[in-house]
Amino acid sequence: MVIILENNAKEGQINSVIKRLEDYGFQVHISKGEQRTVIGAIGVKPNFDIRQVKMLDGVADVYRITAPYKLASRSFKEENTVLNIKNVEIGGNHIAMMAGPCSVESKEHIFRMAEVVSKSGAKLLRGGAFKPRTSPYSFQGMGEEGLKIMREAADAYNLLVITEVMEVSQIELIEKYADIFQVGARNMQNFSMLKELGKANLPVLLKRGLSATIEEWLMSAEYILASGNKNVLLCERGIRTFETATRNTFDISAIPVIHKKSHLPIIADPSHATGYRDQVPPMARAAVAAGADGIMIEIHDDPEHAFSDGPQALLPDTYLNLMQELKVIANAIGRTI
Ligand code: PEP
Ligand code: MN
């Protein structure tokens, strides 16, 4: 932590800041310039609230120099985390494709979508059986029946199932049917659920919150890791900004930032990030080029009648074409899809 004192800080103020830092257990290094005094406080304290120092008399500013998360950080684990889920690797050289409808809608539909996913060469089928909807009057998901038919469709086409968990009470049930838990943007800071998912047996894909900073997102990953589950995937799905031309703003720079700060795989979701079908392929291509370890895409063969998120769903043919383009881009950067 670096503490910058005010220009006119008095000797007495400086000494009491130093005393306070020492009381907190920091090793203190003082640098006295002509105008200002700067203090370096050394000692790893991930939980330290820097406001404790910011509010002291004579202090102008305080900067943290070590990240508040540990297990999620690249400095804790230098090599990339590579998950192996029933022989499907995520986080290695191969880019994992995940596709499917926003919601599981019916047995016939999820089987048709699974066929498209399998035809594309992807290994993961997405689809929500429990849906976090902005309106309580919107379709809330098929529940256990949805999980059941999604598992059947995935098994019929040799795919893995990724599906959303919205509350602690659903963990046990979803574990019976799924291969990966998805934590939605609206639940990124549902800390009690994150702790329980840390004790669960399946990997967790943690979506970035609607207005979460990268540090807050990594702190949420830390909750899962600290509770014992080391199989965490991060997913950038767009953040809320002042822009209204897109549903969210796709923070594509989060991909290289996560690679630098963390060893965890980073998946990109251009469907929720943009919200409009025509914007999905360009952003998917950009995400592969930016280094995403996986891409999650919503697809539907009758999007006008989709139960949720129809406007952002790709038609099967568009999705299959996109897959061909993504392969070329992946090859250009020495990866495969
Ligand atoms: C979803 O994947 O359908 C979903 C609800 O995503 P998000 O949590 O990113 O909004
Ligand atoms: Mn959706």
mmCIF file of C-alpha atoms in Angstrom, residues 1-2 26 41-48 50 63-70 73 75 215 219 261:
data_model
loop_
_atom_site.group_PDB
_atom_site.id
_atom_site.type_symbol
_atom_site.label_atom_id
_atom_site.label_comp_id
_atom_site.label_asym_id
_atom_site.label_seq_id
_atom_site.Cartn_x
_atom_site.Cartn_y
_atom_site.Cartn_z
ATOM 1 C CA MET A 1 0.000 0.000 0.000
ATOM 2 C CA VAL A 2 1.285 3.474 -0.859
ATOM 3 C CA PHE A 26 2.649 -3.123 8.403
ATOM 4 C CA ALA A 41 3.321 0.033 3.917
ATOM 5 C CA ILE A 42 4.439 -3.552 3.311
ATOM 6 C CA GLY A 43 2.706 -6.674 4.550
ATOM 7 C CA VAL A 44 0.128 -8.766 2.733
ATOM 8 C CA LYS A 45 -3.268 -8.163 4.299
ATOM 9 C CA PRO A 46 -5.879 -9.161 1.747
ATOM 10 C CA ASN A 47 -8.762 -8.008 3.932
ATOM 11 C CA PHE A 48 -7.367 -4.646 4.872
ATOM 12 C CA ILE A 50 -7.708 1.058 2.900
ATOM 13 C CA TYR A 63 -3.256 3.069 -3.268
ATOM 14 C CA ARG A 64 -3.373 -0.662 -2.891
ATOM 15 C CA ILE A 65 -0.600 -2.436 -4.777
ATOM 16 C CA THR A 66 -1.462 -6.074 -4.095
ATOM 17 C CA ALA A 67 -4.748 -7.622 -5.219
ATOM 18 C CA PRO A 68 -7.296 -8.442 -2.499
ATOM 19 C CA TYR A 69 -7.847 -11.905 -4.031
ATOM 20 C CA LYS A 70 -5.274 -14.640 -3.721
ATOM 21 C CA SER A 73 -4.594 -14.618 -8.936
ATOM 22 C CA SER A 75 0.734 -14.591 -8.861
ATOM 23 C CA GLU A 215 -11.728 -6.955 -9.141
ATOM 24 C CA MET A 219 -13.360 -11.600 -5.494
ATOM 25 C CA LYS A 261 -4.549 -11.142 -13.439
#
